[in-house]
CSV table of C-alpha atoms in Angstrom, one decimal:
chain,number,residue,atom,x,y,z
I,280,MET,CA,-0.2,0.1,-0.4
I,281,ARG,CA,1.7,3.6,-0.8
I,282,THR,CA,1.1,5.0,1.8
I,283,ALA,CA,3.0,8.0,1.6
I,284,ALA,CA,0.8,9.0,-1.4
I,285,GLY,CA,-2.7,7.9,-1.3
I,286,LEU,CA,-4.0,8.0,2.5
I,287,GLY,CA,-1.6,11.4,3.2
I,288,ALA,CA,0.7,10.0,5.3
I,289,ALA,CA,3.8,12.5,6.9
I,290,LEU,CA,6.7,12.9,4.9
I,291,SER,CA,9.4,15.5,4.7
I,292,LEU,CA,9.2,17.9,2.1
I,293,LEU,CA,10.7,17.1,-1.5
I,294,LEU,CA,10.5,20.2,-3.3
I,295,LEU,CA,10.0,20.3,-7.8
I,296,SER,CA,13.4,20.9,-9.6
I,297,ALA,CA,13.5,23.9,-11.8
I,298,CYS,CA,11.6,23.9,-15.1
I,299,ALA,CA,15.0,22.9,-18.0
I,300,ALA,CA,15.1,24.9,-20.4
I,301,GLY,CA,14.5,22.5,-22.8
I,302,GLY,CA,15.1,18.5,-23.9
I,303,ASP,CA,14.1,16.0,-20.3
I,304,THR,CA,15.7,15.6,-17.5
I,305,ALA,CA,14.7,13.1,-14.8
I,306,SER,CA,13.4,15.0,-10.6
I,307,GLY,CA,11.6,14.1,-8.4
I,308,THR,CA,8.5,15.9,-9.1
I,309,ALA,CA,5.8,15.9,-6.6
I,310,SER,CA,6.1,18.5,-3.9
I,311,GLU,CA,4.2,17.2,-0.2
I,312,SER,CA,3.4,18.6,2.8
I,313,ALA,CA,1.2,16.9,5.3
I,314,SER,CA,0.8,18.3,8.9
I,315,ALA,CA,3.7,15.9,10.7
I,316,GLY,CA,1.4,13.5,12.7
I,317,ALA,CA,-0.8,13.4,9.8
I,318,GLU,CA,-2.9,9.5,10.5
I,319,ALA,CA,-4.5,7.7,6.9
I,320,PRO,CA,-8.4,6.0,6.8
I,321,GLU,CA,-8.3,3.3,8.0
I,322,ALA,CA,-8.7,0.6,5.4
I,323,THR,CA,-11.6,-2.0,4.9
I,324,GLU,CA,-10.7,-5.2,2.5
I,325,ALA,CA,-13.3,-5.2,-0.5
I,326,GLN,CA,-14.5,-8.7,-1.9
I,327,ALA,CA,-13.7,-7.4,-5.7
I,328,ARG,CA,-13.5,-3.9,-6.6
I,329,THR,CA,-15.6,-1.2,-6.1
I,330,PRO,CA,-14.9,1.3,-8.3
I,331,ARG,CA,-16.4,5.3,-7.6
I,332,VAL,CA,-17.6,8.2,-9.1
I,333,ALA,CA,-16.5,11.8,-7.7
I,334,VAL,CA,-18.3,15.0,-9.3
I,335,THR,CA,-17.2,19.0,-8.9
I,336,TYR,CA,-19.2,21.5,-6.9
I,337,LYS,CA,-18.7,24.9,-5.9
I,338,GLY,CA,-16.6,24.7,-2.7
I,339,GLY,CA,-16.2,20.8,-3.4
I,340,VAL,CA,-16.4,17.3,-4.3
I,341,LEU,CA,-18.1,14.3,-3.7
I,342,VAL,CA,-17.3,11.3,-4.0
I,343,LEU,CA,-19.7,8.7,-5.0
I,344,ASP,CA,-19.8,4.2,-4.7
I,345,ALA,CA,-20.6,4.0,-8.4
I,346,MET,CA,-23.1,1.0,-8.0
I,347,SER,CA,-25.3,2.1,-4.7
I,348,LEU,CA,-24.2,6.2,-5.8
I,349,GLU,CA,-24.6,6.9,-1.7
I,350,PRO,CA,-22.0,9.7,-1.4
I,351,VAL,CA,-19.0,8.1,0.0
I,352,GLY,CA,-16.7,11.2,0.8
I,353,ASP,CA,-17.6,15.2,0.6
I,354,ILE,CA,-13.8,16.6,1.0
I,355,GLU,CA,-14.1,21.0,1.0
I,356,LEU,CA,-11.8,23.0,-1.7
I,357,GLU,CA,-12.7,26.9,-2.6
I,358,GLY,CA,-12.9,27.8,-6.4
I,359,PHE,CA,-13.3,25.7,-9.9
I,360,ASN,CA,-11.2,23.0,-9.9
I,361,ARG,CA,-10.6,19.7,-13.0
I,362,LEU,CA,-10.8,16.0,-12.5
I,363,ASN,CA,-8.3,14.9,-14.3
I,364,PRO,CA,-7.7,11.1,-14.6
I,365,ALA,CA,-4.2,10.2,-12.0
I,366,GLY,CA,-3.7,6.9,-14.6
I,367,ASP,CA,-4.1,4.8,-11.9
I,368,GLU,CA,-8.0,3.7,-11.0
I,369,ARG,CA,-7.4,5.1,-7.5
I,370,HIS,CA,-6.7,8.7,-8.2
I,371,LEU,CA,-7.3,11.5,-9.8
I,372,MET,CA,-5.9,14.7,-10.3
I,373,VAL,CA,-7.5,18.3,-9.1
I,374,SER,CA,-6.3,20.7,-11.4
I,375,THR,CA,-6.6,23.9,-8.7
I,376,ALA,CA,-4.4,26.9,-8.1
I,377,GLY,CA,-1.4,26.5,-8.9
I,378,GLU,CA,-1.5,22.7,-8.6
I,379,PHE,CA,-2.5,19.2,-10.3
I,380,ARG,CA,-2.7,17.5,-6.5
I,381,ALA,CA,-3.6,14.6,-6.3
I,382,LEU,CA,-7.2,13.0,-4.8
I,383,ASP,CA,-7.4,9.6,-3.3
I,384,LEU,CA,-10.8,7.8,-3.6
I,385,GLY,CA,-10.7,5.3,-1.4
I,386,SER,CA,-9.9,2.7,-3.6
I,387,TRP,CA,-7.9,0.9,-5.2
I,388,ALA,CA,-6.4,-2.7,-5.7
I,389,GLU,CA,-3.0,-4.5,-4.9
I,390,ALA,CA,-1.4,-8.2,-7.1
I,391,HIS,CA,-0.5,-10.8,-4.8
I,392,GLY,CA,0.9,-13.6,-6.6
I,393,ASP,CA,-1.8,-14.8,-9.4
I,394,HIS,CA,-4.6,-12.5,-7.6
I,395,ALA,CA,-5.5,-9.3,-6.5
I,396,HIS,CA,-6.5,-7.8,-2.3
I,397,TYR,CA,-9.2,-5.6,-2.9
I,398,TRP,CA,-9.2,-2.2,-0.6
I,399,THR,CA,-11.6,0.8,0.7
I,400,ALA,CA,-11.6,4.3,2.9
I,401,GLU,CA,-12.1,7.4,3.2
I,402,PRO,CA,-11.7,9.4,0.1
I,403,THR,CA,-9.2,12.3,1.1
I,404,LEU,CA,-7.5,15.7,-1.3
I,405,THR,CA,-3.9,14.0,-0.3
I,406,ASP,CA,-0.8,16.6,0.0
I,407,VAL,CA,1.2,15.1,-2.6
I,408,ALA,CA,1.2,18.1,-5.5
I,409,TYR,CA,2.8,19.0,-8.9
I,410,GLU,CA,3.7,22.4,-8.9
I,411,ALA,CA,2.5,24.2,-12.2
I,412,ALA,CA,1.1,28.4,-13.1
I,413,LYS,CA,-1.8,28.0,-15.3
I,414,PRO,CA,-2.6,23.5,-15.2
I,415,GLY,CA,-3.7,22.4,-18.2
I,416,HIS,CA,-4.0,18.5,-19.9
I,417,VAL,CA,-3.5,15.0,-18.2
I,418,VAL,CA,-2.9,12.1,-20.5
I,419,VAL,CA,-2.4,9.3,-19.9
I,420,HIS,CA,-2.2,6.1,-21.7
I,421,GLU,CA,0.1,2.2,-21.0
I,422,GLY,CA,0.8,3.2,-17.7
I,423,ARG,CA,2.0,6.8,-18.4
I,424,THR,CA,0.7,10.0,-16.5
I,425,ALA,CA,1.4,13.7,-18.2
I,426,LEU,CA,0.8,16.8,-16.9
I,427,PHE,CA,0.7,20.1,-19.6
I,428,ASP,CA,1.9,23.1,-17.8
I,429,ASP,CA,0.2,26.0,-19.2
I,430,GLY,CA,1.8,28.6,-17.3
I,431,THR,CA,5.5,27.1,-18.6
I,432,GLY,CA,4.4,24.4,-21.3
I,433,LEU,CA,6.7,22.2,-18.9
I,434,VAL,CA,5.4,18.6,-20.0
I,435,ARG,CA,6.2,15.9,-17.4
I,436,VAL,CA,6.0,12.1,-17.5
I,437,VAL,CA,4.8,10.0,-14.8
I,438,ASP,CA,4.6,5.4,-14.8
I,439,SER,CA,0.7,6.6,-13.8
I,440,GLU,CA,0.7,4.2,-10.9
I,441,HIS,CA,3.7,6.3,-9.1
I,442,VAL,CA,1.6,8.9,-10.0
I,443,ALA,CA,0.4,9.6,-6.3
I,444,ASP,CA,3.7,9.1,-4.8
I,445,ALA,CA,5.6,12.2,-3.7
I,446,ASP,CA,9.3,11.4,-4.3
I,447,ALA,CA,7.9,9.3,-7.9
I,448,ALA,CA,10.6,10.4,-10.7
I,449,ALA,CA,9.9,11.6,-13.8
I,450,ARG,CA,10.9,12.8,-17.3
I,451,GLU,CA,10.7,16.4,-17.6
I,452,HIS,CA,10.4,18.3,-21.2
I,453,THR,CA,10.1,22.2,-21.8
I,454,THR,CA,8.4,23.0,-24.9
I,455,PRO,CA,10.5,26.4,-26.1
I,456,SER,CA,6.6,28.5,-25.6
I,457,ALA,CA,3.9,28.2,-23.2
I,458,HIS,CA,1.1,27.7,-24.8
I,459,HIS,CA,-2.0,25.9,-23.9
I,460,GLY,CA,-0.9,23.0,-24.2
I,461,VAL,CA,-0.8,18.8,-24.5
I,462,ALA,CA,0.9,16.3,-24.4
I,463,VAL,CA,0.5,12.4,-25.5
I,464,GLU,CA,3.8,9.4,-24.6
I,465,LEU,CA,3.7,5.7,-25.8
I,466,THR,CA,5.1,2.8,-25.4
I,467,ASP,CA,7.5,2.7,-27.0
I,468,ASP,CA,9.3,6.4,-25.1
I,469,THR,CA,8.1,9.1,-27.8
I,470,LEU,CA,6.2,11.7,-26.8
I,471,VAL,CA,3.5,13.5,-29.6
I,472,VAL,CA,3.8,17.6,-27.9
I,473,SER,CA,2.0,20.1,-28.8
I,474,GLU,CA,4.2,23.1,-30.2
I,475,GLY,CA,3.1,27.0,-29.8
I,476,THR,CA,2.8,30.9,-27.9
I,477,GLU,CA,0.3,32.4,-25.4
I,478,GLU,CA,-1.8,33.2,-29.6
I,479,GLY,CA,-2.5,29.6,-29.4
I,480,ALA,CA,-1.0,26.4,-30.6
I,481,THR,CA,0.0,25.7,-34.3
I,482,GLY,CA,1.4,22.0,-34.8
I,483,ILE,CA,3.3,19.3,-32.7
I,484,ARG,CA,6.6,17.8,-32.4
I,485,VAL,CA,7.7,13.7,-32.0
I,486,LEU,CA,10.1,13.4,-29.5
I,487,ASP,CA,12.1,9.8,-28.8
I,488,GLY,CA,13.1,8.7,-26.3
I,489,ASP,CA,16.5,10.5,-25.8
I,490,GLY,CA,14.4,13.9,-26.5
I,491,LYS,CA,15.2,14.2,-30.4
I,492,GLU,CA,13.2,15.3,-33.5
I,493,ILE,CA,11.9,12.8,-35.5
I,494,ALA,CA,8.3,14.2,-36.4
I,495,ALA,CA,7.0,17.9,-36.9
I,496,SER,CA,4.2,19.5,-38.6
I,497,ASP,CA,2.8,23.3,-37.7
I,498,ASP,CA,-0.3,22.1,-40.0
I,499,CYS,CA,-2.8,22.5,-37.9
I,500,PRO,CA,-3.5,26.2,-36.2
I,501,GLY,CA,-5.6,26.3,-32.9
I,502,VAL,CA,-4.5,22.5,-31.3
I,503,HIS,CA,-6.6,21.4,-28.5
I,504,GLY,CA,-6.9,17.7,-27.2
I,505,GLU,CA,-6.0,14.6,-28.0
I,506,ALA,CA,-6.4,10.9,-28.5
I,507,VAL,CA,-4.7,7.5,-28.8
I,508,ALA,CA,-7.0,5.1,-30.2
I,509,ALA,CA,-6.5,0.9,-31.7
I,510,ASP,CA,-2.5,0.6,-31.9
I,511,GLU,CA,-1.6,4.0,-30.3
I,512,ALA,CA,-2.5,6.1,-33.9
I,513,VAL,CA,-2.4,9.9,-32.0
I,514,LEU,CA,-5.3,12.4,-33.3
I,515,ILE,CA,-4.7,15.6,-32.1
I,516,GLY,CA,-7.5,18.2,-33.4
I,517,CYS,CA,-7.6,22.1,-35.7
I,518,GLN,CA,-9.4,24.2,-36.4
I,519,ASP,CA,-8.9,22.5,-40.0
I,520,GLY,CA,-9.2,19.2,-39.0
I,521,ALA,CA,-6.7,16.8,-36.9
I,522,LEU,CA,-3.2,16.0,-37.3
I,523,LEU,CA,-3.2,11.6,-36.8
I,524,TYR,CA,0.8,10.0,-35.6
I,525,ALA,CA,1.0,7.0,-36.6
I,526,ASP,CA,4.1,4.6,-37.8
I,527,GLY,CA,6.0,6.9,-37.2
I,528,LYS,CA,4.8,9.9,-39.8
I,529,ILE,CA,2.5,12.7,-39.4
I,530,THR,CA,-0.6,13.3,-41.3
I,531,LYS,CA,-3.3,16.1,-41.8
I,532,VAL,CA,-6.2,15.6,-42.2
I,533,ASP,CA,-8.7,17.9,-43.8
I,534,ALA,CA,-11.8,18.6,-42.9
I,535,PRO,CA,-14.5,19.3,-45.1
I,536,ASP,CA,-15.0,23.1,-44.4
I,537,SER,CA,-12.5,25.4,-44.4
I,538,TYR,CA,-13.2,25.9,-40.8
I,539,GLY,CA,-14.3,23.1,-39.2
I,540,ARG,CA,-12.7,23.1,-36.1
I,541,ILE,CA,-11.4,19.3,-33.7
I,542,GLY,CA,-11.2,20.6,-30.2
I,543,ASN,CA,-12.2,17.9,-28.1
I,544,GLN,CA,-11.8,14.1,-28.6
I,545,ALA,CA,-12.7,10.8,-27.0
I,546,GLY,CA,-10.3,7.3,-27.5
I,547,THR,CA,-10.7,4.1,-26.9
I,548,GLU,CA,-8.1,0.8,-27.8
I,549,ALA,CA,-11.4,-0.4,-29.0
I,550,SER,CA,-11.2,0.9,-32.0
I,551,PRO,CA,-8.9,2.3,-34.6
I,552,ILE,CA,-11.6,5.3,-34.8
I,553,VAL,CA,-11.8,8.5,-33.0
I,554,LEU,CA,-14.9,10.3,-32.2
I,555,GLY,CA,-14.5,14.5,-32.2
I,556,ASP,CA,-17.2,17.7,-31.8
I,557,TYR,CA,-17.1,19.9,-35.4
I,558,LYS,CA,-17.3,23.3,-35.3
I,559,THR,CA,-17.7,25.2,-38.3
I,560,ASP,CA,-18.5,29.3,-37.0
I,561,LYS,CA,-15.3,30.8,-36.5
I,562,ASP,CA,-17.1,34.0,-35.0
I,563,ALA,CA,-19.8,32.9,-33.0
I,564,GLU,CA,-19.2,33.8,-29.6
I,565,LEU,CA,-20.9,30.4,-29.0
I,566,GLU,CA,-21.4,27.3,-31.4
I,567,ARG,CA,-24.0,24.9,-30.7
I,568,PRO,CA,-22.5,22.0,-33.1
I,569,THR,CA,-25.3,19.2,-34.3
I,570,GLN,CA,-22.6,17.4,-36.5
I,571,VAL,CA,-19.7,14.8,-34.6
I,572,SER,CA,-16.7,14.0,-36.7
I,573,LEU,CA,-15.3,10.2,-37.3
I,574,ILE,CA,-12.0,9.7,-38.1
I,575,ASP,CA,-10.4,6.5,-38.5
I,576,THR,CA,-6.7,6.4,-37.6
I,577,ARG,CA,-5.8,3.5,-40.5
I,578,ASP,CA,-6.9,5.7,-43.4
I,579,GLY,CA,-7.7,9.5,-42.1
I,580,ASN,CA,-10.3,9.5,-43.4
I,581,LEU,CA,-13.2,12.0,-41.3
I,582,GLU,CA,-16.8,11.0,-41.8
I,583,LEU,CA,-19.3,13.9,-40.3
I,584,VAL,CA,-22.9,11.9,-38.2
I,585,GLU,CA,-25.5,14.7,-37.7
I,586,LEU,CA,-27.3,14.4,-34.1
I,587,PRO,CA,-30.5,15.3,-33.4
I,588,SER,CA,-29.6,17.6,-31.6
I,589,SER,CA,-26.3,20.2,-29.8
I,590,TYR,CA,-24.0,19.0,-27.3
I,591,THR,CA,-20.9,20.1,-25.8
I,592,PHE,CA,-17.2,19.4,-24.7
I,593,ARG,CA,-18.4,17.4,-21.9
I,594,SER,CA,-20.2,14.9,-23.9
I,595,LEU,CA,-18.4,12.8,-25.5
I,596,ALA,CA,-17.7,9.4,-24.7
I,597,ARG,CA,-16.6,5.9,-25.7
I,598,GLY,CA,-18.1,2.7,-24.0
I,599,ASP,CA,-16.7,-0.3,-23.3
I,600,ASP,CA,-16.9,-1.8,-27.4
I,601,GLY,CA,-15.8,0.9,-29.2
I,602,GLU,CA,-19.2,2.2,-29.5
I,603,ALA,CA,-19.4,6.4,-30.1
I,604,LEU,CA,-21.1,7.8,-27.2
I,605,VAL,CA,-23.0,11.2,-27.3
I,606,LEU,CA,-25.2,13.2,-24.7
I,607,GLY,CA,-27.4,15.8,-26.0
I,608,THR,CA,-29.2,18.7,-25.3
I,609,ASP,CA,-32.4,16.5,-26.0
I,610,GLY,CA,-31.0,14.7,-23.3
I,611,GLN,CA,-31.2,11.6,-24.6
I,612,VAL,CA,-27.3,9.8,-25.3
I,613,HIS,CA,-26.5,9.3,-29.4
I,614,VAL,CA,-25.3,5.6,-29.8
I,615,ILE,CA,-23.4,5.5,-32.5
I,616,ASP,CA,-21.5,3.3,-34.4
I,617,PRO,CA,-18.0,4.6,-35.6
I,618,GLU,CA,-17.3,1.9,-38.9
I,619,THR,CA,-20.8,2.5,-39.9
I,620,ALA,CA,-21.2,6.2,-39.0
I,621,LYS,CA,-25.1,5.2,-37.6
I,622,ILE,CA,-26.4,6.0,-34.9
I,623,THR,CA,-28.4,2.4,-33.4
I,624,LYS,CA,-30.3,4.1,-30.6
I,625,SER,CA,-31.0,6.8,-28.0
I,626,ILE,CA,-31.6,6.4,-25.0
I,627,PRO,CA,-33.8,9.0,-22.8
I,628,VAL,CA,-31.4,10.3,-19.9
I,629,ILE,CA,-33.0,13.5,-19.2
I,630,ASP,CA,-34.8,16.3,-19.5
I,631,GLU,CA,-33.7,18.5,-22.6
I,632,TRP,CA,-30.9,21.6,-21.9
I,633,GLU,CA,-29.5,24.3,-22.7
I,634,GLU,CA,-25.3,25.1,-23.3
I,635,PRO,CA,-24.0,28.3,-20.7
I,636,VAL,CA,-22.4,30.5,-22.6
I,637,GLU,CA,-19.9,30.9,-20.2
I,638,TRP,CA,-17.4,27.6,-20.0
I,639,GLN,CA,-17.4,26.6,-16.4
I,640,GLU,CA,-20.8,26.8,-15.5
I,641,PRO,CA,-22.1,23.2,-14.7
I,642,ARG,CA,-23.9,21.5,-17.6
I,643,PRO,CA,-24.5,17.8,-18.1
I,644,ALA,CA,-21.9,15.3,-17.6
I,645,ILE,CA,-20.9,12.0,-19.3
I,646,LEU,CA,-18.9,9.9,-18.1
I,647,ALA,CA,-18.4,5.7,-18.9
I,648,LEU,CA,-16.6,4.1,-16.2
I,649,ASP,CA,-16.4,-0.1,-15.7
I,650,GLY,CA,-19.2,-0.6,-18.0
I,651,SER,CA,-21.2,2.2,-17.4
I,652,VAL,CA,-22.2,5.2,-18.5
I,653,TYR,CA,-23.1,8.3,-15.7
I,654,VAL,CA,-24.9,12.0,-16.2
I,655,THR,CA,-25.7,13.9,-14.0
I,656,ASP,CA,-27.8,16.7,-14.6
I,657,PRO,CA,-27.4,19.8,-12.4
I,658,ALA,CA,-30.9,21.0,-13.2
I,659,THR,CA,-31.9,18.5,-11.0
I,660,ASP,CA,-28.5,18.1,-8.8
I,661,SER,CA,-28.7,14.6,-10.0
I,662,ILE,CA,-26.5,11.8,-11.3
I,663,HIS,CA,-28.0,8.6,-13.1
I,664,ALA,CA,-26.1,5.1,-14.5
I,665,VAL,CA,-27.0,3.9,-18.0
I,666,ASP,CA,-26.7,0.6,-19.2
I,667,VAL,CA,-26.0,1.1,-23.4
I,668,GLU,CA,-26.1,-2.0,-23.9
I,669,SER,CA,-29.6,-2.2,-22.8
I,670,GLY,CA,-30.5,1.6,-23.0
I,671,GLU,CA,-32.0,1.5,-19.5
I,672,VAL,CA,-31.0,4.5,-16.8
I,673,TRP,CA,-30.5,1.7,-13.6
I,674,LYS,CA,-30.1,3.6,-10.5
I,675,SER,CA,-30.5,7.6,-10.4
I,676,ALA,CA,-29.9,9.6,-7.2
I,677,GLU,CA,-29.8,13.7,-5.8
I,678,LEU,CA,-26.7,15.2,-4.9
I,679,GLY,CA,-27.8,18.2,-3.3
I,680,VAL,CA,-25.5,19.9,-4.4
I,681,THR,CA,-24.9,21.1,-8.8
I,682,PRO,CA,-22.6,18.9,-10.3
I,683,ASN,CA,-20.3,20.2,-13.1
I,684,GLU,CA,-17.0,18.1,-13.5
I,685,LEU,CA,-17.9,14.7,-13.8
I,686,ASN,CA,-15.1,11.9,-13.1
I,687,GLY,CA,-13.8,7.8,-11.9
I,688,VAL,CA,-12.2,5.5,-11.1
I,689,THR,CA,-12.4,1.6,-11.7
I,690,GLY,CA,-10.8,0.5,-7.2
I,691,GLY,CA,-8.6,-2.0,-9.7
I,692,GLU,CA,-4.7,-2.8,-10.5
I,693,PRO,CA,-2.9,-0.2,-11.9
I,694,HIS,CA,-1.9,-0.8,-15.6
I,695,ALA,CA,1.8,-0.6,-15.8
I,696,HIS,CA,4.2,0.8,-18.3
I,697,GLU,CA,5.9,-3.0,-20.2
I,698,ASP,CA,8.8,0.0,-19.9
I,699,GLU,CA,8.9,1.4,-16.7
I,700,HIS,CA,12.5,1.3,-15.7
I,701,GLU,CA,13.2,2.8,-18.7
I,702,HIS,CA,11.0,6.1,-16.8
I,703,GLU,CA,13.7,6.0,-13.8
I,704,HIS,CA,16.5,7.9,-16.3
I,705,GLU,CA,19.4,9.0,-14.7
I,706,GLY,CA,21.2,12.3,-14.5
I,707,GLU,CA,-3.8,19.5,-20.3
I,708,GLY,CA,-11.9,21.7,-21.5
I,709,GLU,CA,-13.8,23.5,-24.3
I,710,ASP,CA,-12.6,27.2,-25.9
I,711,HIS,CA,-10.9,29.0,-23.8
């Protein structure tokens, strides 16, 4: 049990090393400042995994049991906070003022020979944090977690199973200019990272494990978001389509419109096709799109699917079998077969709703987790669990707070990177 990070036991302070001017380095990247004498929450062994869901609200984070939807923890946290996957199926990374902070949802597994033991404890906001001037995107892929600091351009990549360890070593890379960016590391240590300035991102670079550039493209105005599909194909969104990195080369996927913005994507290892949003009005204060994009990473083909309603940047998810899921403003979860680009069913979940103008304002969100799909409804302060296969809402609960961000963990074993030892070197919303 990693008591130092996950359960907040007292440790000495570990300071972040100064940001490098460029290249890759290794250092202890998380700081931990628990009060002396802090006690770890009592852990209880469980018979099986215990998935948990977390929602942010004004003033805190509410943690629920994913099966019963009963609250198991309520953590006070002021400010506007965002929830990101941590990659270890126990923690979430909270983007908060000046840092990414590890939130322990209190459910985890420990490998024991040919089986695992499962544990639960009270959810805790740990003292493990990664300093960031402007915490941005967090991307998890195959046992690696990449954190992007928009304020400095510093990228930190940590083995996911150690992301909440205060002394976790990390690969570091600093982009030439700070920008709202994104990075993802692949299993061969290749790092795909955005490039740009404070005015906006314009392209990507691909670096090998030693930090040497192996591919680059500046043909991607307005870079935003990423997704990894089957066979580690990486898709990066642009204002005029997307960039596809696969088989060692970068390919531009052109949008059918001169301005065809893909800024949010949802990928899965179960499918070679990436689901993305799609906007065509460059001058709109708030565009309410009704089309989504499907990009086949095998050949770069882009197809658009017309929906019966609009949707928002928190509306995209992928099911266990790779199906594309879109939560519409008509209150339905629209299920799309990515191979045929056809809607196969639409599941009514909540009432019709309208996207607020400010992107920070609460809106319904969708999360696919451990075989179920969860939908929040700020209008009724509620959450709903959906079975996509049967098309039924199998559980609903009132939260007592107005939900905003939504994320969760399975409580299972973390995915270990195949070449984890290589990581111990010597020496990431919407239009905002």
